[in-house]
PDB file of C-alpha atoms and ligand atoms in Angstrom:
ATOM      1  CA  MET A   1     -11.770   6.268  25.862  1.00  0.00           C
ATOM      2  CA  ARG A   2      -9.279   4.412  23.755  1.00  0.00           C
ATOM      3  CA  LEU A   3      -7.788   1.661  25.967  1.00  0.00           C
ATOM      4  CA  SER A   4      -5.663  -0.021  23.346  1.00  0.00           C
ATOM      5  CA  GLN A   5      -1.877   0.510  23.337  1.00  0.00           C
ATOM      6  CA  THR A   6       1.088  -0.732  21.354  1.00  0.00           C
ATOM      7  CA  LEU A   7       3.855  -1.767  23.706  1.00  0.00           C
ATOM      8  CA  PHE A   8       6.822  -4.071  23.144  1.00  0.00           C
ATOM      9  CA  GLY A   9       5.765  -4.223  19.495  1.00  0.00           C
ATOM     10  CA  ALA A  10       2.381  -5.773  20.367  1.00  0.00           C
ATOM     11  CA  THR A  11      -1.187  -4.554  20.795  1.00  0.00           C
ATOM     12  CA  PHE A  12      -2.773  -4.669  24.227  1.00  0.00           C
ATOM     13  CA  HIS A  13      -6.575  -4.291  23.877  1.00  0.00           C
ATOM     14  CA  ASN A  14      -6.717  -2.881  27.366  1.00  0.00           C
ATOM     15  CA  PRO A  15      -4.194  -2.257  30.171  1.00  0.00           C
ATOM     16  CA  VAL A  16      -5.348  -5.019  32.523  1.00  0.00           C
ATOM     17  CA  LEU A  17      -3.421  -8.306  32.814  1.00  0.00           C
ATOM     18  CA  LEU A  18      -3.623 -11.176  35.274  1.00  0.00           C
ATOM     19  CA  ALA A  19      -0.548 -11.397  37.523  1.00  0.00           C
ATOM     20  CA  ALA A  20       1.873 -14.308  37.722  1.00  0.00           C
ATOM     21  CA  GLY A  21       0.872 -17.064  40.104  1.00  0.00           C
ATOM     22  CA  THR A  22      -2.814 -16.139  40.134  1.00  0.00           C
ATOM     23  CA  CYS A  23      -4.047 -17.550  36.814  1.00  0.00           C
ATOM     24  CA  GLY A  24      -1.939 -20.683  36.232  1.00  0.00           C
ATOM     25  CA  PHE A  25      -1.302 -20.880  32.482  1.00  0.00           C
ATOM     26  CA  GLY A  26      -4.716 -19.486  31.535  1.00  0.00           C
ATOM     27  CA  GLU A  27      -6.361 -22.886  31.102  1.00  0.00           C
ATOM     28  CA  GLU A  28      -7.093 -23.040  34.835  1.00  0.00           C
ATOM     29  CA  LEU A  29      -9.293 -19.919  34.614  1.00  0.00           C
ATOM     30  CA  GLN A  30     -10.927 -20.382  31.222  1.00  0.00           C
ATOM     31  CA  ASP A  31     -14.296 -21.383  32.717  1.00  0.00           C
ATOM     32  CA  ALA A  32     -14.295 -18.585  35.295  1.00  0.00           C
ATOM     33  CA  LEU A  33     -13.840 -15.590  33.020  1.00  0.00           C
ATOM     34  CA  ASP A  34     -13.606 -14.558  29.391  1.00  0.00           C
ATOM     35  CA  LEU A  35      -9.839 -14.499  28.858  1.00  0.00           C
ATOM     36  CA  SER A  36     -10.227 -12.615  25.562  1.00  0.00           C
ATOM     37  CA  SER A  37     -11.542  -9.633  27.532  1.00  0.00           C
ATOM     38  CA  LEU A  38      -8.098  -9.141  29.122  1.00  0.00           C
ATOM     39  CA  GLY A  39      -5.080  -7.201  27.962  1.00  0.00           C
ATOM     40  CA  GLY A  40      -3.085 -10.333  28.702  1.00  0.00           C
ATOM     41  CA  ILE A  41      -1.788 -12.724  31.345  1.00  0.00           C
ATOM     42  CA  VAL A  42       1.471 -13.575  33.053  1.00  0.00           C
ATOM     43  CA  THR A  43       1.812 -17.303  33.663  1.00  0.00           C
ATOM     44  CA  LYS A  44       2.827 -19.057  36.830  1.00  0.00           C
ATOM     45  CA  SER A  45       6.584 -18.932  37.307  1.00  0.00           C
ATOM     46  CA  VAL A  46       8.324 -21.759  35.477  1.00  0.00           C
ATOM     47  CA  THR A  47      11.414 -23.457  36.906  1.00  0.00           C
ATOM     48  CA  LEU A  48      13.828 -25.875  35.260  1.00  0.00           C
ATOM     49  CA  GLU A  49      12.547 -28.872  37.253  1.00  0.00           C
ATOM     50  CA  PRO A  50       8.959 -29.531  38.364  1.00  0.00           C
ATOM     51  CA  ARG A  51       8.254 -28.299  41.898  1.00  0.00           C
ATOM     52  CA  LEU A  52       5.620 -29.607  44.275  1.00  0.00           C
ATOM     53  CA  GLY A  53       5.699 -26.448  46.383  1.00  0.00           C
ATOM     54  CA  ASN A  54       5.555 -25.882  50.128  1.00  0.00           C
ATOM     55  CA  PRO A  55       3.578 -27.739  52.808  1.00  0.00           C
ATOM     56  CA  PRO A  56       0.014 -26.515  53.534  1.00  0.00           C
ATOM     57  CA  PRO A  57      -1.465 -24.186  54.486  1.00  0.00           C
ATOM     58  CA  ARG A  58      -0.007 -22.177  51.624  1.00  0.00           C
ATOM     59  CA  VAL A  59      -2.309 -19.185  52.004  1.00  0.00           C
ATOM     60  CA  VAL A  60      -3.629 -17.419  55.129  1.00  0.00           C
ATOM     61  CA  GLU A  61      -5.483 -14.162  55.794  1.00  0.00           C
ATOM     62  CA  ALA A  62      -3.405 -11.315  57.200  1.00  0.00           C
ATOM     63  CA  GLY A  63      -5.699  -8.403  57.990  1.00  0.00           C
ATOM     64  CA  ASN A  64      -6.531  -6.499  54.826  1.00  0.00           C
ATOM     65  CA  ALA A  65      -4.089  -8.716  52.985  1.00  0.00           C
ATOM     66  CA  MET A  66      -3.168 -12.284  52.130  1.00  0.00           C
ATOM     67  CA  LEU A  67       0.020 -14.139  52.992  1.00  0.00           C
ATOM     68  CA  ASN A  68       1.197 -16.934  50.707  1.00  0.00           C
ATOM     69  CA  SER A  69       3.991 -19.390  50.576  1.00  0.00           C
ATOM     70  CA  VAL A  70       3.149 -21.502  47.563  1.00  0.00           C
ATOM     71  CA  GLY A  71       6.803 -22.308  47.007  1.00  0.00           C
ATOM     72  CA  LEU A  72       6.809 -22.047  43.220  1.00  0.00           C
ATOM     73  CA  ALA A  73       4.694 -25.138  42.595  1.00  0.00           C
ATOM     74  CA  ASN A  74       4.809 -25.659  38.804  1.00  0.00           C
ATOM     75  CA  PRO A  75       5.121 -28.485  36.268  1.00  0.00           C
ATOM     76  CA  GLY A  76       8.673 -27.536  35.208  1.00  0.00           C
ATOM     77  CA  LEU A  77      10.113 -26.493  31.845  1.00  0.00           C
ATOM     78  CA  GLU A  78       9.602 -29.757  29.961  1.00  0.00           C
ATOM     79  CA  ARG A  79       5.862 -30.087  30.685  1.00  0.00           C
ATOM     80  CA  VAL A  80       5.289 -26.373  30.180  1.00  0.00           C
ATOM     81  CA  CYS A  81       6.777 -26.741  26.703  1.00  0.00           C
ATOM     82  CA  SER A  82       4.902 -29.913  25.830  1.00  0.00           C
ATOM     83  CA  GLU A  83       1.491 -29.156  27.459  1.00  0.00           C
ATOM     84  CA  LYS A  84       1.027 -25.539  28.504  1.00  0.00           C
ATOM     85  CA  LEU A  85       2.536 -23.615  25.589  1.00  0.00           C
ATOM     86  CA  PRO A  86       0.567 -25.526  22.920  1.00  0.00           C
ATOM     87  CA  TRP A  87      -2.682 -24.830  24.837  1.00  0.00           C
ATOM     88  CA  MET A  88      -1.825 -21.155  25.169  1.00  0.00           C
ATOM     89  CA  LYS A  89      -0.874 -20.929  21.477  1.00  0.00           C
ATOM     90  CA  GLU A  90      -4.266 -22.336  20.496  1.00  0.00           C
ATOM     91  CA  HIS A  91      -6.487 -20.496  22.980  1.00  0.00           C
ATOM     92  CA  LEU A  92      -4.832 -17.208  23.877  1.00  0.00           C
ATOM     93  CA  SER A  93      -3.838 -15.878  20.475  1.00  0.00           C
ATOM     94  CA  GLY A  94      -5.946 -12.715  20.906  1.00  0.00           C
ATOM     95  CA  ILE A  95      -4.241 -11.562  24.121  1.00  0.00           C
ATOM     96  CA  GLN A  96      -0.649 -10.981  25.152  1.00  0.00           C
ATOM     97  CA  VAL A  97       1.088 -13.662  27.198  1.00  0.00           C
ATOM     98  CA  PHE A  98       4.247 -13.302  29.245  1.00  0.00           C
ATOM     99  CA  VAL A  99       5.821 -16.443  30.691  1.00  0.00           C
ATOM    100  CA  SER A 100       7.177 -15.924  34.189  1.00  0.00           C
ATOM    101  CA  VAL A 101      10.603 -17.484  34.759  1.00  0.00           C
ATOM    102  CA  ALA A 102      12.253 -18.303  38.106  1.00  0.00           C
ATOM    103  CA  GLY A 103      15.430 -19.993  39.307  1.00  0.00           C
ATOM    104  CA  HIS A 104      18.056 -20.245  42.016  1.00  0.00           C
ATOM    105  CA  ILE A 105      21.056 -19.293  39.894  1.00  0.00           C
ATOM    106  CA  PRO A 106      21.392 -17.122  36.769  1.00  0.00           C
ATOM    107  CA  ASP A 107      22.108 -20.086  34.514  1.00  0.00           C
ATOM    108  CA  GLU A 108      18.697 -21.576  35.341  1.00  0.00           C
ATOM    109  CA  TYR A 109      16.926 -18.458  34.060  1.00  0.00           C
ATOM    110  CA  TRP A 110      18.894 -18.526  30.816  1.00  0.00           C
ATOM    111  CA  ARG A 111      18.284 -22.242  30.232  1.00  0.00           C
ATOM    112  CA  ILE A 112      14.559 -21.834  30.810  1.00  0.00           C
ATOM    113  CA  VAL A 113      14.384 -18.890  28.395  1.00  0.00           C
ATOM    114  CA  GLU A 114      16.311 -20.906  25.780  1.00  0.00           C
ATOM    115  CA  GLY A 115      13.969 -23.860  26.271  1.00  0.00           C
ATOM    116  CA  LEU A 116      10.800 -21.766  25.956  1.00  0.00           C
ATOM    117  CA  GLU A 117      12.254 -19.850  23.010  1.00  0.00           C
ATOM    118  CA  SER A 118      12.442 -23.028  20.947  1.00  0.00           C
ATOM    119  CA  VAL A 119       8.667 -23.588  21.323  1.00  0.00           C
ATOM    120  CA  GLY A 120       7.173 -20.076  21.210  1.00  0.00           C
ATOM    121  CA  GLY A 121       3.467 -19.240  21.311  1.00  0.00           C
ATOM    122  CA  PHE A 122       3.732 -16.239  23.649  1.00  0.00           C
ATOM    123  CA  LEU A 123       4.901 -12.634  23.543  1.00  0.00           C
ATOM    124  CA  GLY A 124       7.705 -12.414  26.097  1.00  0.00           C
ATOM    125  CA  TYR A 125       9.091 -13.160  29.530  1.00  0.00           C
ATOM    126  CA  GLU A 126       8.716 -11.813  33.018  1.00  0.00           C
ATOM    127  CA  LEU A 127      11.857 -12.653  34.966  1.00  0.00           C
ATOM    128  CA  ASN A 128      10.739 -13.280  38.528  1.00  0.00           C
ATOM    129  CA  LEU A 129      13.725 -12.011  40.491  1.00  0.00           C
ATOM    130  CA  SER A 130      11.727 -11.269  43.626  1.00  0.00           C
ATOM    131  CA  CYS A 131       9.950 -14.347  44.983  1.00  0.00           C
ATOM    132  CA  PRO A 132      10.082 -14.005  48.787  1.00  0.00           C
ATOM    133  CA  ASN A 133       9.552 -17.766  49.188  1.00  0.00           C
ATOM    134  CA  ASP A 134      12.407 -19.008  47.030  1.00  0.00           C
ATOM    135  CA  THR A 135      15.612 -17.076  47.254  1.00  0.00           C
ATOM    136  CA  ARG A 136      18.708 -17.086  45.101  1.00  0.00           C
ATOM    137  CA  LEU A 137      21.176 -19.818  46.036  1.00  0.00           C
ATOM    138  CA  GLY A 138      23.103 -18.621  49.067  1.00  0.00           C
ATOM    139  CA  GLY A 139      21.358 -15.304  49.360  1.00  0.00           C
ATOM    140  CA  LEU A 140      18.414 -12.999  49.048  1.00  0.00           C
ATOM    141  CA  PRO A 141      16.219 -12.654  45.957  1.00  0.00           C
ATOM    142  CA  PHE A 142      18.143 -11.203  42.993  1.00  0.00           C
ATOM    143  CA  ALA A 143      15.959  -8.094  43.053  1.00  0.00           C
ATOM    144  CA  LEU A 144      17.396  -7.068  46.436  1.00  0.00           C
ATOM    145  CA  ASP A 145      20.859  -6.715  44.899  1.00  0.00           C
ATOM    146  CA  PRO A 146      21.134  -4.564  41.750  1.00  0.00           C
ATOM    147  CA  GLU A 147      24.418  -6.179  40.673  1.00  0.00           C
ATOM    148  CA  ALA A 148      23.038  -9.705  41.022  1.00  0.00           C
ATOM    149  CA  LEU A 149      19.931  -8.621  39.117  1.00  0.00           C
ATOM    150  CA  ARG A 150      22.039  -7.093  36.346  1.00  0.00           C
ATOM    151  CA  GLY A 151      23.810 -10.396  35.729  1.00  0.00           C
ATOM    152  CA  VAL A 152      20.593 -12.380  35.308  1.00  0.00           C
ATOM    153  CA  VAL A 153      18.976  -9.812  33.021  1.00  0.00           C
ATOM    154  CA  GLU A 154      22.070  -9.354  30.806  1.00  0.00           C
ATOM    155  CA  GLY A 155      22.353 -13.107  30.346  1.00  0.00           C
ATOM    156  CA  ALA A 156      18.660 -13.463  29.482  1.00  0.00           C
ATOM    157  CA  ARG A 157      18.949 -10.537  27.069  1.00  0.00           C
ATOM    158  CA  GLY A 158      21.684 -12.468  25.311  1.00  0.00           C
ATOM    159  CA  VAL A 159      19.431 -15.456  24.566  1.00  0.00           C
ATOM    160  CA  THR A 160      16.179 -13.803  23.448  1.00  0.00           C
ATOM    161  CA  ASP A 161      14.912 -10.938  21.338  1.00  0.00           C
ATOM    162  CA  ARG A 162      11.447 -11.225  22.852  1.00  0.00           C
ATOM    163  CA  PRO A 163      10.190  -8.557  25.265  1.00  0.00           C
ATOM    164  CA  LEU A 164      11.796  -9.022  28.659  1.00  0.00           C
ATOM    165  CA  LEU A 165      10.071  -7.804  31.813  1.00  0.00           C
ATOM    166  CA  VAL A 166      11.778  -7.834  35.200  1.00  0.00           C
ATOM    167  CA  LYS A 167       9.683  -8.198  38.343  1.00  0.00           C
ATOM    168  CA  LEU A 168      11.014  -6.315  41.359  1.00  0.00           C
ATOM    169  CA  ALA A 169      10.598  -6.676  45.102  1.00  0.00           C
ATOM    170  CA  PRO A 170       9.049  -3.944  47.289  1.00  0.00           C
ATOM    171  CA  ASN A 171      11.348  -4.437  50.297  1.00  0.00           C
ATOM    172  CA  VAL A 172      14.340  -2.350  49.241  1.00  0.00           C
ATOM    173  CA  PRO A 173      15.357   1.023  50.695  1.00  0.00           C
ATOM    174  CA  ASP A 174      15.020   2.719  47.282  1.00  0.00           C
ATOM    175  CA  ILE A 175      13.621   0.908  44.262  1.00  0.00           C
ATOM    176  CA  GLY A 176      14.984   3.598  41.912  1.00  0.00           C
ATOM    177  CA  PRO A 177      18.510   2.163  41.509  1.00  0.00           C
ATOM    178  CA  VAL A 178      17.152  -1.372  41.170  1.00  0.00           C
ATOM    179  CA  ALA A 179      14.866  -0.247  38.348  1.00  0.00           C
ATOM    180  CA  GLU A 180      17.792   1.563  36.715  1.00  0.00           C
ATOM    181  CA  ALA A 181      19.910  -1.604  36.877  1.00  0.00           C
ATOM    182  CA  ALA A 182      17.103  -3.547  35.160  1.00  0.00           C
ATOM    183  CA  GLU A 183      16.852  -0.982  32.358  1.00  0.00           C
ATOM    184  CA  ASP A 184      20.641  -0.772  31.905  1.00  0.00           C
ATOM    185  CA  ALA A 185      20.881  -4.555  31.700  1.00  0.00           C
ATOM    186  CA  GLY A 186      18.479  -4.687  28.782  1.00  0.00           C
ATOM    187  CA  ALA A 187      14.981  -5.092  30.235  1.00  0.00           C
ATOM    188  CA  ASP A 188      12.128  -3.847  28.030  1.00  0.00           C
ATOM    189  CA  GLY A 189       9.745  -3.301  30.927  1.00  0.00           C
ATOM    190  CA  ILE A 190       9.592  -3.463  34.727  1.00  0.00           C
ATOM    191  CA  THR A 191       6.877  -5.049  36.856  1.00  0.00           C
ATOM    192  CA  LEU A 192       6.425  -3.525  40.305  1.00  0.00           C
ATOM    193  CA  VAL A 193       5.899  -5.118  42.827  1.00  0.00           C
ATOM    194  CA  ASN A 194       6.087  -8.710  44.017  1.00  0.00           C
ATOM    195  CA  THR A 195       4.774  -9.569  47.492  1.00  0.00           C
ATOM    196  CA  MET A 196       6.336  -8.233  50.704  1.00  0.00           C
ATOM    197  CA  PRO A 197       7.868 -10.676  53.217  1.00  0.00           C
ATOM    198  CA  GLY A 198       5.530 -11.256  56.173  1.00  0.00           C
ATOM    199  CA  LEU A 199       4.726 -13.560  59.058  1.00  0.00           C
ATOM    200  CA  VAL A 200       1.432 -14.530  60.707  1.00  0.00           C
ATOM    201  CA  ILE A 201       1.736 -16.287  64.075  1.00  0.00           C
ATOM    202  CA  ASP A 202      -0.969 -18.618  65.342  1.00  0.00           C
ATOM    203  CA  ILE A 203      -1.278 -17.706  69.024  1.00  0.00           C
ATOM    204  CA  GLU A 204      -2.651 -21.135  70.024  1.00  0.00           C
ATOM    205  CA  SER A 205       0.202 -23.188  68.597  1.00  0.00           C
ATOM    206  CA  ARG A 206       2.648 -20.268  68.886  1.00  0.00           C
ATOM    207  CA  ASP A 207       3.881 -21.332  65.478  1.00  0.00           C
ATOM    208  CA  ALA A 208       3.581 -19.840  61.998  1.00  0.00           C
ATOM    209  CA  ALA A 209       0.114 -19.943  60.444  1.00  0.00           C
ATOM    210  CA  LEU A 210       1.653 -20.876  57.056  1.00  0.00           C
ATOM    211  CA  GLY A 211       3.034 -24.370  56.591  1.00  0.00           C
ATOM    212  CA  ALA A 212       6.355 -22.942  55.408  1.00  0.00           C
ATOM    213  CA  GLY A 213       6.762 -20.281  58.120  1.00  0.00           C
ATOM    214  CA  SER A 214       6.954 -16.823  56.579  1.00  0.00           C
ATOM    215  CA  GLY A 215       5.463 -15.802  53.241  1.00  0.00           C
ATOM    216  CA  GLY A 216       4.654 -12.967  50.828  1.00  0.00           C
ATOM    217  CA  LEU A 217       2.024 -10.339  51.641  1.00  0.00           C
ATOM    218  CA  SER A 218      -0.366  -9.223  48.894  1.00  0.00           C
ATOM    219  CA  GLY A 219      -3.749  -7.539  48.585  1.00  0.00           C
ATOM    220  CA  PRO A 220      -5.025  -4.058  49.484  1.00  0.00           C
ATOM    221  CA  ALA A 221      -2.405  -3.513  52.217  1.00  0.00           C
ATOM    222  CA  LEU A 222       0.309  -3.632  49.534  1.00  0.00           C
ATOM    223  CA  ARG A 223      -1.274  -1.087  47.176  1.00  0.00           C
ATOM    224  CA  ALA A 224       0.293   2.154  48.400  1.00  0.00           C
ATOM    225  CA  VAL A 225       3.690   0.449  48.457  1.00  0.00           C
ATOM    226  CA  GLY A 226       3.230  -0.617  44.838  1.00  0.00           C
ATOM    227  CA  VAL A 227       1.999   2.774  43.657  1.00  0.00           C
ATOM    228  CA  HIS A 228       4.962   4.449  45.343  1.00  0.00           C
ATOM    229  CA  ALA A 229       7.370   1.980  43.728  1.00  0.00           C
ATOM    230  CA  VAL A 230       5.906   2.684  40.271  1.00  0.00           C
ATOM    231  CA  HIS A 231       6.193   6.423  40.820  1.00  0.00           C
ATOM    232  CA  ARG A 232       9.811   6.091  41.943  1.00  0.00           C
ATOM    233  CA  ALA A 233      10.694   3.795  39.016  1.00  0.00           C
ATOM    234  CA  ARG A 234       9.065   6.294  36.643  1.00  0.00           C
ATOM    235  CA  GLU A 235      11.396   9.003  37.967  1.00  0.00           C
ATOM    236  CA  CYS A 236      14.462   6.831  37.326  1.00  0.00           C
ATOM    237  CA  THR A 237      13.727   4.934  34.087  1.00  0.00           C
ATOM    238  CA  SER A 238      12.051   5.432  30.718  1.00  0.00           C
ATOM    239  CA  ILE A 239      10.895   1.906  29.781  1.00  0.00           C
ATOM    240  CA  PRO A 240       7.229   0.844  30.258  1.00  0.00           C
ATOM    241  CA  LEU A 241       6.177  -0.074  33.785  1.00  0.00           C
ATOM    242  CA  LEU A 242       3.605  -2.640  34.884  1.00  0.00           C
ATOM    243  CA  GLY A 243       1.928  -1.925  38.231  1.00  0.00           C
ATOM    244  CA  VAL A 244       0.787  -4.738  40.509  1.00  0.00           C
ATOM    245  CA  GLY A 245      -0.192  -4.970  44.167  1.00  0.00           C
ATOM    246  CA  GLY A 246      -3.585  -4.640  45.827  1.00  0.00           C
ATOM    247  CA  ILE A 247      -5.746  -3.750  42.843  1.00  0.00           C
ATOM    248  CA  THR A 248      -9.346  -4.652  43.612  1.00  0.00           C
ATOM    249  CA  GLU A 249     -11.289  -1.676  42.247  1.00  0.00           C
ATOM    250  CA  THR A 250     -11.034   0.555  39.178  1.00  0.00           C
ATOM    251  CA  ALA A 251      -9.734   3.405  41.339  1.00  0.00           C
ATOM    252  CA  ASP A 252      -6.796   1.239  42.454  1.00  0.00           C
ATOM    253  CA  ALA A 253      -5.754   0.571  38.862  1.00  0.00           C
ATOM    254  CA  LEU A 254      -6.130   4.275  38.026  1.00  0.00           C
ATOM    255  CA  GLN A 255      -3.669   5.168  40.783  1.00  0.00           C
ATOM    256  CA  TYR A 256      -1.063   2.899  39.197  1.00  0.00           C
ATOM    257  CA  LEU A 257      -1.695   4.395  35.746  1.00  0.00           C
ATOM    258  CA  LEU A 258      -1.440   7.945  37.070  1.00  0.00           C
ATOM    259  CA  ALA A 259       1.798   7.038  38.875  1.00  0.00           C
ATOM    260  CA  GLY A 260       3.282   5.976  35.538  1.00  0.00           C
ATOM    261  CA  ALA A 261       2.338   2.355  34.839  1.00  0.00           C
ATOM    262  CA  SER A 262       1.356   1.622  31.237  1.00  0.00           C
ATOM    263  CA  LEU A 263      -0.208  -1.695  32.226  1.00  0.00           C
ATOM    264  CA  VAL A 264      -1.540  -3.103  35.481  1.00  0.00           C
ATOM    265  CA  GLN A 265      -1.804  -6.648  36.774  1.00  0.00           C
ATOM    266  CA  ILE A 266      -4.499  -8.074  39.010  1.00  0.00           C
ATOM    267  CA  GLY A 267      -3.446 -10.799  41.423  1.00  0.00           C
ATOM    268  CA  THR A 268      -4.994 -11.538  44.792  1.00  0.00           C
ATOM    269  CA  ALA A 269      -8.410 -10.030  43.919  1.00  0.00           C
ATOM    270  CA  THR A 270      -8.870 -12.677  41.211  1.00  0.00           C
ATOM    271  CA  PHE A 271      -9.085 -15.359  43.918  1.00  0.00           C
ATOM    272  CA  ALA A 272     -12.150 -13.678  45.450  1.00  0.00           C
ATOM    273  CA  ASP A 273     -13.719 -12.728  42.116  1.00  0.00           C
ATOM    274  CA  PRO A 274     -12.206 -14.092  38.873  1.00  0.00           C
ATOM    275  CA  ARG A 275     -13.954 -11.341  36.916  1.00  0.00           C
ATOM    276  CA  THR A 276     -12.168  -8.506  38.745  1.00  0.00           C
ATOM    277  CA  ALA A 277      -9.851  -7.815  35.790  1.00  0.00           C
ATOM    278  CA  GLN A 278     -12.757  -7.559  33.337  1.00  0.00           C
ATOM    279  CA  ARG A 279     -14.643  -5.255  35.704  1.00  0.00           C
ATOM    280  CA  VAL A 280     -11.589  -3.024  36.239  1.00  0.00           C
ATOM    281  CA  ALA A 281     -10.922  -2.730  32.479  1.00  0.00           C
ATOM    282  CA  LYS A 282     -14.503  -1.580  31.895  1.00  0.00           C
ATOM    283  CA  GLY A 283     -14.262   0.778  34.863  1.00  0.00           C
ATOM    284  CA  ILE A 284     -11.149   2.450  33.449  1.00  0.00           C
ATOM    285  CA  ALA A 285     -13.010   3.118  30.192  1.00  0.00           C
ATOM    286  CA  ARG A 286     -15.975   4.573  32.098  1.00  0.00           C
ATOM    287  CA  TYR A 287     -13.671   6.832  34.136  1.00  0.00           C
ATOM    288  CA  GLY A 288     -12.081   8.118  30.921  1.00  0.00           C
ATOM    289  CA  GLU A 289     -15.448   8.883  29.422  1.00  0.00           C
ATOM    290  CA  LYS A 290     -16.646  10.632  32.579  1.00  0.00           C
ATOM    291  CA  MET A 291     -13.460  12.744  32.735  1.00  0.00           C
ATOM    292  CA  GLY A 292     -13.426  13.511  29.023  1.00  0.00           C
ATOM    293  CA  VAL A 293     -10.133  11.662  28.430  1.00  0.00           C
ATOM    294  CA  GLY A 294      -9.948  10.367  24.853  1.00  0.00           C
ATOM    295  CA  ASP A 295      -6.920   8.090  25.155  1.00  0.00           C
ATOM    296  CA  ILE A 296      -5.412   6.120  28.021  1.00  0.00           C
ATOM    297  CA  GLN A 297      -2.040   7.678  27.131  1.00  0.00           C
ATOM    298  CA  HIS A 298      -3.296  10.891  28.685  1.00  0.00           C
ATOM    299  CA  LEU A 299      -3.754   9.174  32.052  1.00  0.00           C
ATOM    300  CA  ILE A 300      -0.427   7.331  32.192  1.00  0.00           C
ATOM    301  CA  GLY A 301       1.971   9.291  34.397  1.00  0.00           C
ATOM    302  CA  ALA A 302      -0.518  12.151  34.844  1.00  0.00           C
ATOM    303  CA  TYR A 303       0.032  12.198  38.621  1.00  0.00           C
ATOM    304  CA  GLN A 304       0.691  15.837  39.502  1.00  0.00           C
ATOM    305  CA  GLY A 305       3.137  15.222  42.359  1.00  0.00           C
ATOM    306  CA  THR A 306       3.073  18.842  43.453  1.00  0.00           C
ATOM    307  CA  LYS A 307       2.819  18.246  47.195  1.00  0.00           C
ATOM    308  CA  ARG A 308       5.981  18.359  49.283  1.00  0.00           C
ATOM    309  CA  PRO A 309       6.677  18.084  53.000  1.00  0.00           C
ATOM    310  CA  VAL A 310       6.889  21.409  54.833  1.00  0.00           C
ATOM    311  CA  SER A 311      10.386  22.101  56.113  1.00  0.00           C
ATOM    312  CA  VAL A 312      10.356  22.387  59.885  1.00  0.00           C
ATOM    313  CA  SER A 313      14.015  23.283  60.282  1.00  0.00           C
ATOM    314  CA  GLY A 314      13.189  26.855  59.273  1.00  0.00           C
ATOM    315  CA  GLY A 315      15.558  29.734  59.159  1.00  0.00           C
ATOM    316  CA  PRO A 316      16.637  32.095  61.870  1.00  0.00           C
ATOM    317  CA  GLY A 317      13.817  33.433  64.001  1.00  0.00           C
TER     318      GLY A 317
HETATM  319  O1  RRO B   1       5.261 -19.382  44.586  1.00  0.00           O
HETATM  320  C1  RRO B   1       5.352 -18.543  45.492  1.00  0.00           C
HETATM  321  O2  RRO B   1       5.408 -18.875  46.700  1.00  0.00           O
HETATM  322  C2  RRO B   1       5.438 -17.105  45.200  1.00  0.00           C
HETATM  323  C3  RRO B   1       6.156 -16.557  44.158  1.00  0.00           C
HETATM  324 BR1  RRO B   1       7.028 -17.603  42.890  1.00  0.00          BR
HETATM  325  C4  RRO B   1       6.257 -15.145  44.014  1.00  0.00           C
HETATM  326  O3  RRO B   1       6.911 -14.583  43.128  1.00  0.00           O
HETATM  327  N1  RRO B   1       5.633 -14.400  44.939  1.00  0.00           N
HETATM  328  C5  RRO B   1       4.911 -14.930  45.931  1.00  0.00           C
HETATM  329  O4  RRO B   1       4.347 -14.189  46.760  1.00  0.00           O
HETATM  330  N2  RRO B   1       4.812 -16.299  46.066  1.00  0.00           N
END
C-alpha cells in the first residue's frame, strides 16, 4: 500500500510521527530508533525563556495510562535556535519536523514563531494551546476557549507562511466548535488530542503522587477519547487532522485514520518501546496489503459511522 502523502506542501513518507514532548528535538532518540523511518516528529514545546519544569516525580502510572506533569521543561527559544535547529537541519532533512510552541500569553507565541522563523530548518509549527500543566495567564488553556484560541492562531498566521498546526485539548463539551475556530483563524491542520487533566492520590501520604499535584493523562485510556475527537473535528472542518492519544498498536493508528486523521502521532508508547512508531508504520502497510487497499488515502475517513442510538421515547402505543 502506498503510505506516502503530500500534505502542507511536503511529502510524508508514512503517516506516523512522534508526538511533542516524547522525542525531545530528535537528537535525544537518535540512538534508540531510525528517525528516517518516520513520517516526521513534533519537537518538545518551546517557550520564550528556558524552563526547568516541575518538581519530581513528573510521571506516574495511572491504571492503563500515564499521568505527567513535566511542566514544559525546555531550553528556551535562544538555545533552540542556536543548538537544536542546526542539529535538526543537518540530521532530519529526510523527514518532516514541526516545532511545538507554547506560552502564557498570545504575544509569547508570536515572538517564538518570529524567532524560529529567522533560523528555519523545519517544516512548520504546532501551536500547543492545550497543555494541562501550564495554563494561559489568568485562565484555562487557550484550547478551552474558542475565542482565546482564535486570537493566538490569527496572530501566529500573521507572522509565518509555514504550515501551522493547532493542538487541541480533549476536555471540552464539544470539540467541533473549537476545531472550527482553529480552521477559521488560519490553521493548516489540527492535532487532536493533548492529555486529559487527571489526579493520582498516594493513599499513604494522602497527597498527590505527582510532585506538581495534578497532571495530564495519556496512554491507552485516552485512545477512544482521541478517536472520537478526530471524528467530530472531521465532521466540522476540512483541513488535515493529526490523531494522537493512546496509540500502541497498528490497530490503534488505523482507528485514527478511519476516523479522519491524515497523520498520527505516537507519544506515551515510545517511552516503553522507542521503535513503536516504526512498527506501527510497517503494520499499517501490512494491513493495507491484506485488505487490498492500494493507497492510504482510501483508509483516511473511511469510518462508516452508520450506527445510531435507538430512540426509546417511541411514539404512541
Ligand atoms: O510539559 C508538560 O507538562 C506537558 C505539556 Br507542555 C503538554 O502539552 N501536555 C502534557 O501532558 N504535559
